[in-house]
């Protein structure tokens, strides 16, 4: 964590909150595109269509980052960073979060259904906070831990929809993939934080590496594995690729804000702020598509917001904890 003043902490909190808002927009509009042709025409579209969608999304985001860094004249430096030790750490995070985490999520949907997959995978922020505490030595108060649990309860409640397990005879296989998703997403957060903290990698460079490696792994390994080449060609020939690129702008901004928040206030707090995207996604659906607000949304959204408030706590307290940690490290 690089914050030095209370103002830095507040900036990190704002970045984390805005990352949730922009990811909520990305989720809503990418989901809309994936419900259209040619994605919807694909057999097992929830699996193949979503993976191809993720491939194009990360590819577009990578192209945006290349253009952005070329304008700032740091593209060559960013490419060289990939082959350094800190860069390899970011590459590992890219694989864990993108191909591993997302593929686990989609395979979980295939075998266990979207309701259980969305519900169980929502605990990844709590697992990420656990890893951050023990691997990165991020100190969280008891109140913050309670906040993480309350926030996760809200996310789980918001995403839960009962299903008939009989409809999913390979349910146990799905649980395995959901666990893979949880591990992938939670470790991505921690590894990214480690790479930026100890490798002194800027969020923009980390973002470029993350999205570039992710879409290359999708394109070289996963797309051929699911025989999705034909769908990729169809999308390249259609206007859909331009629509995905437009949506990917929101996703790119979200990741940049999230990485900046991780850098400034730590992986655990930044991730809890980021998962507010579920609330923002529903609010945007209400505004854009006229979706009705349910009592469940009000209840569980309140839990998420309460959890965030508990995790953030008092910026003065965060600064005090950091100074105490530095003092203890100096005495050692």
Short mmCIF file of C-alpha atoms in Angstrom, two decimals:
data_model
loop_
_atom_site.label_atom_id
_atom_site.label_comp_id
_atom_site.label_asym_id
_atom_site.label_seq_id
_atom_site.Cartn_x
_atom_site.Cartn_y
_atom_site.Cartn_z
CA UNK A 1 0.00 0.00 0.00
CA UNK A 2 1.43 3.35 -1.04
CA UNK A 3 -0.78 5.77 0.86
CA UNK A 4 1.04 8.37 2.91
CA UNK A 5 -1.81 10.67 3.92
CA UNK A 6 -5.53 10.51 4.66
CA UNK A 7 -6.10 12.16 1.26
CA UNK A 8 -4.36 9.18 -0.42
CA UNK A 9 -6.65 6.79 1.44
CA UNK A 10 -9.75 8.70 0.35
CA UNK A 11 -8.55 8.61 -3.27
CA UNK A 12 -8.08 4.83 -2.99
CA UNK A 13 -11.60 4.46 -1.61
CA UNK A 14 -13.08 6.57 -4.42
CA UNK A 15 -11.16 4.56 -7.03
CA UNK A 16 -12.44 1.31 -5.53
CA UNK A 17 -16.02 2.54 -5.52
CA UNK A 18 -15.83 3.79 -9.09
CA UNK A 19 -14.31 0.47 -10.18
CA UNK A 20 -17.50 -1.17 -8.93
CA UNK A 21 -19.69 1.30 -10.84
CA UNK A 22 -17.81 0.89 -14.13
CA UNK A 23 -17.65 -2.91 -13.79
CA UNK A 24 -21.40 -2.90 -13.15
CA UNK A 25 -21.86 -1.05 -16.46
CA UNK A 26 -19.50 -3.48 -18.19
CA UNK A 27 -21.43 -6.46 -16.76
CA UNK A 28 -24.85 -5.17 -17.84
CA UNK A 29 -23.94 -4.20 -21.40
CA UNK A 30 -21.63 -7.15 -22.10
CA UNK A 31 -24.39 -9.44 -20.82
CA UNK A 32 -26.78 -7.73 -23.25
CA UNK A 33 -24.41 -8.33 -26.18
CA UNK A 34 -23.92 -11.98 -25.21
CA UNK A 35 -27.69 -12.48 -25.38
CA UNK A 36 -27.65 -11.50 -29.07
CA UNK A 37 -26.70 -13.30 -32.27
CA UNK A 38 -24.23 -14.86 -33.02
CA UNK A 39 -23.53 -15.74 -29.35
CA UNK A 40 -27.07 -16.95 -28.65
CA UNK A 41 -27.01 -19.18 -31.75
CA UNK A 42 -24.09 -21.23 -30.40
CA UNK A 43 -24.64 -24.65 -28.85
CA UNK A 44 -23.85 -24.40 -25.12
CA UNK A 45 -23.75 -20.62 -25.63
CA UNK A 46 -23.42 -20.03 -21.88
CA UNK A 47 -20.04 -21.75 -22.07
CA UNK A 48 -18.71 -21.12 -25.56
CA UNK A 49 -20.36 -17.72 -26.05
CA UNK A 50 -19.18 -16.36 -22.71
CA UNK A 51 -15.61 -17.55 -23.27
CA UNK A 52 -15.51 -16.01 -26.74
CA UNK A 53 -17.03 -12.86 -25.28
CA UNK A 54 -14.32 -12.77 -22.60
CA UNK A 55 -11.67 -13.29 -25.28
CA UNK A 56 -12.87 -10.32 -27.35
CA UNK A 57 -13.43 -8.20 -24.26
CA UNK A 58 -9.86 -8.71 -22.98
CA UNK A 59 -8.45 -8.31 -26.49
CA UNK A 60 -10.20 -4.94 -26.91
CA UNK A 61 -9.04 -3.85 -23.46
CA UNK A 62 -5.46 -4.83 -24.31
CA UNK A 63 -5.58 -2.79 -27.52
CA UNK A 64 -6.85 0.24 -25.58
CA UNK A 65 -3.98 -0.11 -23.10
CA UNK A 66 -1.43 -0.41 -25.91
CA UNK A 67 -2.74 2.82 -27.47
CA UNK A 68 -2.78 4.55 -24.08
CA UNK A 69 0.80 3.59 -23.19
CA UNK A 70 2.07 4.37 -26.65
CA UNK A 71 0.66 7.87 -26.23
CA UNK A 72 2.45 8.15 -22.85
CA UNK A 73 5.61 6.74 -24.48
CA UNK A 74 5.91 3.86 -21.98
CA UNK A 75 4.89 0.94 -24.21
CA UNK A 76 8.45 -0.37 -24.72
CA UNK A 77 9.07 -0.20 -20.99
CA UNK A 78 5.80 -2.06 -20.32
CA UNK A 79 6.71 -4.84 -22.79
CA UNK A 80 10.15 -5.24 -21.21
CA UNK A 81 8.51 -5.46 -17.79
CA UNK A 82 6.74 -8.68 -18.83
CA UNK A 83 10.10 -10.49 -18.88
CA UNK A 84 11.22 -9.27 -15.44
CA UNK A 85 10.54 -11.13 -12.19
CA UNK A 86 7.77 -8.70 -11.11
CA UNK A 87 6.33 -8.91 -14.64
CA UNK A 88 6.17 -12.70 -14.48
CA UNK A 89 4.29 -12.35 -11.19
CA UNK A 90 1.70 -10.17 -12.96
CA UNK A 91 1.54 -12.73 -15.79
CA UNK A 92 0.70 -15.41 -13.19
CA UNK A 93 -2.04 -13.18 -11.79
CA UNK A 94 -3.39 -12.66 -15.31
CA UNK A 95 -3.70 -16.40 -15.86
CA UNK A 96 -5.28 -16.98 -12.44
CA UNK A 97 -7.87 -14.23 -12.83
CA UNK A 98 -8.72 -14.53 -16.51
CA UNK A 99 -8.44 -18.01 -18.03
CA UNK A 100 -8.42 -19.99 -14.74
CA UNK A 101 -10.97 -17.99 -12.75
CA UNK A 102 -13.34 -17.17 -15.59
CA UNK A 103 -13.17 -20.64 -17.17
CA UNK A 104 -13.89 -22.15 -13.75
CA UNK A 105 -16.87 -19.81 -13.45
CA UNK A 106 -18.26 -20.75 -16.87
CA UNK A 107 -17.70 -24.49 -16.37
CA UNK A 108 -19.45 -24.10 -13.02
CA UNK A 109 -22.43 -22.62 -14.84
CA UNK A 110 -22.44 -25.55 -17.24
CA UNK A 111 -22.39 -28.25 -14.56
CA UNK A 112 -24.07 -26.57 -11.55
CA UNK A 113 -26.18 -23.82 -13.08
CA UNK A 114 -25.79 -20.02 -13.03
CA UNK A 115 -27.55 -19.51 -9.68
CA UNK A 116 -25.26 -21.70 -7.57
CA UNK A 117 -22.17 -20.61 -9.48
CA UNK A 118 -22.86 -16.90 -9.01
CA UNK A 119 -23.77 -17.44 -5.34
CA UNK A 120 -20.82 -19.58 -4.24
CA UNK A 121 -18.20 -17.75 -6.31
CA UNK A 122 -19.25 -14.53 -4.55
CA UNK A 123 -17.23 -15.55 -1.47
CA UNK A 124 -13.95 -14.90 -3.31
CA UNK A 125 -13.43 -11.45 -1.68
CA UNK A 126 -13.37 -13.11 1.76
CA UNK A 127 -10.86 -15.71 0.56
CA UNK A 128 -8.83 -12.94 -1.09
CA UNK A 129 -8.79 -10.99 2.20
CA UNK A 130 -7.58 -14.13 3.99
CA UNK A 131 -4.73 -14.57 1.49
CA UNK A 132 -3.88 -10.85 1.66
CA UNK A 133 -3.68 -10.99 5.45
CA UNK A 134 -1.30 -13.94 5.57
CA UNK A 135 0.68 -13.47 2.36
CA UNK A 136 0.87 -9.67 2.11
CA UNK A 137 0.60 -8.96 5.86
CA UNK A 138 -2.33 -6.62 5.29
CA UNK A 139 -3.67 -5.72 8.71
CA UNK A 140 -7.44 -5.56 9.11
CA UNK A 141 -9.35 -4.70 12.25
CA UNK A 142 -12.02 -7.03 13.67
CA UNK A 143 -14.62 -4.57 12.38
CA UNK A 144 -13.19 -4.87 8.86
CA UNK A 145 -13.35 -8.67 8.99
CA UNK A 146 -16.98 -8.44 10.09
CA UNK A 147 -17.56 -6.02 7.20
CA UNK A 148 -16.08 -8.48 4.70
CA UNK A 149 -18.38 -11.24 5.95
CA UNK A 150 -21.43 -8.94 5.92
CA UNK A 151 -20.59 -7.74 2.39
CA UNK A 152 -20.14 -11.30 1.14
CA UNK A 153 -23.47 -12.30 2.71
CA UNK A 154 -25.10 -9.46 0.82
CA UNK A 155 -23.49 -10.51 -2.48
CA UNK A 156 -24.48 -14.16 -1.95
CA UNK A 157 -28.05 -13.17 -1.08
CA UNK A 158 -28.30 -10.84 -4.05
CA UNK A 159 -27.14 -13.51 -6.49
CA UNK A 160 -28.99 -16.49 -5.05
CA UNK A 161 -31.79 -18.13 -6.99
CA UNK A 162 -33.03 -21.63 -6.03
CA UNK A 163 -32.63 -24.34 -8.66
CA UNK A 164 -33.55 -27.98 -9.03
CA UNK A 165 -30.32 -29.96 -8.62
CA UNK A 166 -31.93 -32.81 -10.58
CA UNK A 167 -31.48 -30.65 -13.67
CA UNK A 168 -27.72 -30.81 -13.12
CA UNK A 169 -26.65 -34.47 -12.76
CA UNK A 170 -22.95 -33.46 -12.71
CA UNK A 171 -23.47 -30.93 -9.92
CA UNK A 172 -20.41 -32.14 -7.95
CA UNK A 173 -18.17 -31.53 -10.97
CA UNK A 174 -19.55 -28.01 -11.08
CA UNK A 175 -18.58 -27.46 -7.42
CA UNK A 176 -14.98 -28.35 -8.31
CA UNK A 177 -14.97 -25.70 -11.06
CA UNK A 178 -16.57 -23.13 -8.75
CA UNK A 179 -13.75 -23.73 -6.24
CA UNK A 180 -11.27 -23.27 -9.09
CA UNK A 181 -12.98 -19.97 -9.92
CA UNK A 182 -12.83 -18.78 -6.29
CA UNK A 183 -9.14 -19.64 -5.97
CA UNK A 184 -8.32 -18.02 -9.32
CA UNK A 185 -10.11 -14.74 -8.61
CA UNK A 186 -8.92 -14.42 -5.01
CA UNK A 187 -5.29 -15.16 -5.89
CA UNK A 188 -5.38 -12.73 -8.82
CA UNK A 189 -6.07 -9.90 -6.39
CA UNK A 190 -3.29 -10.88 -4.01
CA UNK A 191 -0.69 -11.61 -6.71
CA UNK A 192 -1.43 -8.32 -8.50
CA UNK A 193 -1.05 -6.48 -5.20
CA UNK A 194 2.25 -8.28 -4.52
CA UNK A 195 3.62 -7.46 -7.99
CA UNK A 196 2.75 -3.78 -7.72
CA UNK A 197 3.95 -3.49 -4.13
CA UNK A 198 7.28 -5.32 -4.31
CA UNK A 199 7.94 -4.99 -8.03
CA UNK A 200 7.12 -1.29 -8.15
CA UNK A 201 4.88 -1.81 -11.19
CA UNK A 202 2.43 0.95 -12.02
CA UNK A 203 -1.27 -0.01 -12.24
CA UNK A 204 -1.36 0.90 -15.95
CA UNK A 205 1.50 -1.48 -16.74
CA UNK A 206 -0.02 -4.23 -14.59
CA UNK A 207 -3.33 -3.73 -16.41
CA UNK A 208 -1.65 -3.97 -19.83
CA UNK A 209 0.10 -7.22 -18.86
CA UNK A 210 -3.06 -8.67 -17.32
CA UNK A 211 -5.35 -8.09 -20.30
CA UNK A 212 -2.75 -8.97 -22.95
CA UNK A 213 -1.75 -12.27 -21.34
CA UNK A 214 -5.39 -13.10 -20.62
CA UNK A 215 -6.59 -12.68 -24.20
CA UNK A 216 -3.52 -14.52 -25.60
CA UNK A 217 -4.18 -17.53 -23.35
CA UNK A 218 -7.84 -17.46 -24.37
CA UNK A 219 -6.93 -17.21 -28.05
CA UNK A 220 -4.09 -19.73 -28.15
CA UNK A 221 -5.34 -22.36 -25.70
CA UNK A 222 -8.96 -22.06 -24.62
CA UNK A 223 -10.75 -21.01 -27.83
CA UNK A 224 -9.30 -23.97 -29.81
CA UNK A 225 -10.04 -26.27 -26.85
CA UNK A 226 -13.78 -25.47 -27.05
CA UNK A 227 -13.74 -25.40 -30.88
CA UNK A 228 -14.75 -21.75 -30.88
CA UNK A 229 -12.71 -20.65 -33.92
CA UNK A 230 -15.75 -20.42 -36.19
CA UNK A 231 -17.60 -18.16 -33.76
CA UNK A 232 -14.51 -15.95 -33.48
CA UNK A 233 -14.43 -15.59 -37.29
CA UNK A 234 -18.15 -14.75 -37.39
CA UNK A 235 -17.74 -12.02 -34.79
CA UNK A 236 -14.73 -10.54 -36.60
CA UNK A 237 -16.93 -10.26 -39.72
CA UNK A 238 -19.85 -8.65 -37.88
CA UNK A 239 -20.47 -5.31 -36.17
CA UNK A 240 -20.52 -7.14 -32.84
CA UNK A 241 -16.77 -6.73 -32.46
CA UNK A 242 -17.16 -2.94 -32.45
CA UNK A 243 -19.93 -3.12 -29.85
CA UNK A 244 -17.78 -5.33 -27.60
CA UNK A 245 -14.90 -2.89 -28.01
CA UNK A 246 -17.14 -0.01 -26.85
CA UNK A 247 -18.27 -1.97 -23.79
CA UNK A 248 -14.67 -2.95 -23.07
CA UNK A 249 -13.84 0.73 -22.49
CA UNK A 250 -15.86 0.55 -19.26
CA UNK A 251 -14.12 -2.70 -18.28
CA UNK A 252 -10.70 -1.18 -18.94
CA UNK A 253 -11.47 1.86 -16.80
CA UNK A 254 -12.80 -0.42 -14.06
CA UNK A 255 -9.62 -2.50 -13.93
CA UNK A 256 -7.42 0.59 -13.90
CA UNK A 257 -9.38 2.05 -11.00
CA UNK A 258 -9.37 -1.28 -9.15
CA UNK A 259 -5.61 -1.71 -9.53
CA UNK A 260 -5.07 1.87 -8.40
CA UNK A 261 -7.26 1.20 -5.37
CA UNK A 262 -5.32 -2.01 -4.59
CA UNK A 263 -2.10 -0.03 -4.75
CA UNK A 264 -3.39 2.66 -2.39
CA UNK A 265 -5.53 0.85 0.21
CA UNK A 266 -4.66 -2.83 -0.21
CA UNK A 267 -6.16 -5.88 -1.92
CA UNK A 268 -8.78 -6.74 0.71
CA UNK A 269 -10.41 -3.31 0.94
CA UNK A 270 -10.20 -2.61 -2.79
CA UNK A 271 -11.88 -5.92 -3.64
CA UNK A 272 -14.75 -5.37 -1.22
CA UNK A 273 -15.33 -1.97 -2.84
CA UNK A 274 -15.17 -3.58 -6.29
CA UNK A 275 -17.89 -6.15 -5.55
CA UNK A 276 -20.41 -3.35 -5.19
CA UNK A 277 -20.67 -3.82 -8.97
CA UNK A 278 -23.59 -6.20 -8.29
CA UNK A 279 -25.58 -3.34 -6.76
CA UNK A 280 -24.59 -0.94 -9.54
CA UNK A 281 -25.47 -3.52 -12.21
CA UNK A 282 -29.03 -3.84 -10.90
CA UNK A 283 -29.40 -0.06 -10.52
CA UNK A 284 -28.27 0.38 -14.14
CA UNK A 285 -30.75 -2.28 -15.27
CA UNK A 286 -33.49 -0.31 -13.53
CA UNK A 287 -32.41 2.97 -15.16
CA UNK A 288 -31.72 1.63 -18.66
CA UNK A 289 -34.18 -1.28 -19.02
CA UNK A 290 -36.86 -0.42 -16.48
CA UNK A 291 -36.26 -3.51 -14.34
CA UNK A 292 -38.36 -3.50 -11.15
CA UNK A 293 -36.60 -3.30 -7.78
CA UNK A 294 -37.40 -6.17 -5.42
CA UNK A 295 -37.39 -6.32 -1.62
CA UNK A 296 -34.46 -8.75 -1.82
CA UNK A 297 -32.43 -6.16 -3.73
CA UNK A 298 -33.06 -3.50 -1.08
CA UNK A 299 -32.22 -5.88 1.77
CA UNK A 300 -29.05 -7.44 0.38
CA UNK A 301 -27.78 -4.23 -1.21
CA UNK A 302 -28.03 -2.65 2.23
CA UNK A 303 -25.91 -5.49 3.60
CA UNK A 304 -23.28 -4.93 0.90
CA UNK A 305 -23.13 -1.19 1.60
CA UNK A 306 -22.96 -1.82 5.35
CA UNK A 307 -20.12 -4.29 4.78
CA UNK A 308 -18.23 -1.73 2.71
CA UNK A 309 -18.64 0.93 5.42
CA UNK A 310 -17.33 -1.47 8.06
CA UNK A 311 -14.34 -2.46 5.91
CA UNK A 312 -13.37 1.10 5.03
CA UNK A 313 -13.74 2.30 8.60
CA UNK A 314 -11.92 5.46 9.56
CA UNK A 315 -9.10 6.61 7.22
CA UNK A 316 -7.22 7.89 10.28
CA UNK A 317 -7.32 4.40 11.75
CA UNK A 318 -5.96 2.91 8.49
CA UNK A 319 -3.06 5.35 8.55
CA UNK A 320 -2.36 4.56 12.20
CA UNK A 321 -2.30 0.80 11.51
CA UNK A 322 0.13 1.28 8.65
CA UNK A 323 2.47 3.45 10.72
CA UNK A 324 2.40 0.89 13.53
CA UNK A 325 3.27 -1.89 11.08
CA UNK A 326 6.18 0.12 9.71
CA UNK A 327 7.39 0.82 13.23
CA UNK A 328 7.24 -2.88 14.16
CA UNK A 329 9.08 -3.83 10.94
CA UNK A 330 11.79 -1.29 11.75
CA UNK A 331 12.23 -2.67 15.25
CA UNK A 332 12.62 -6.17 13.83
#
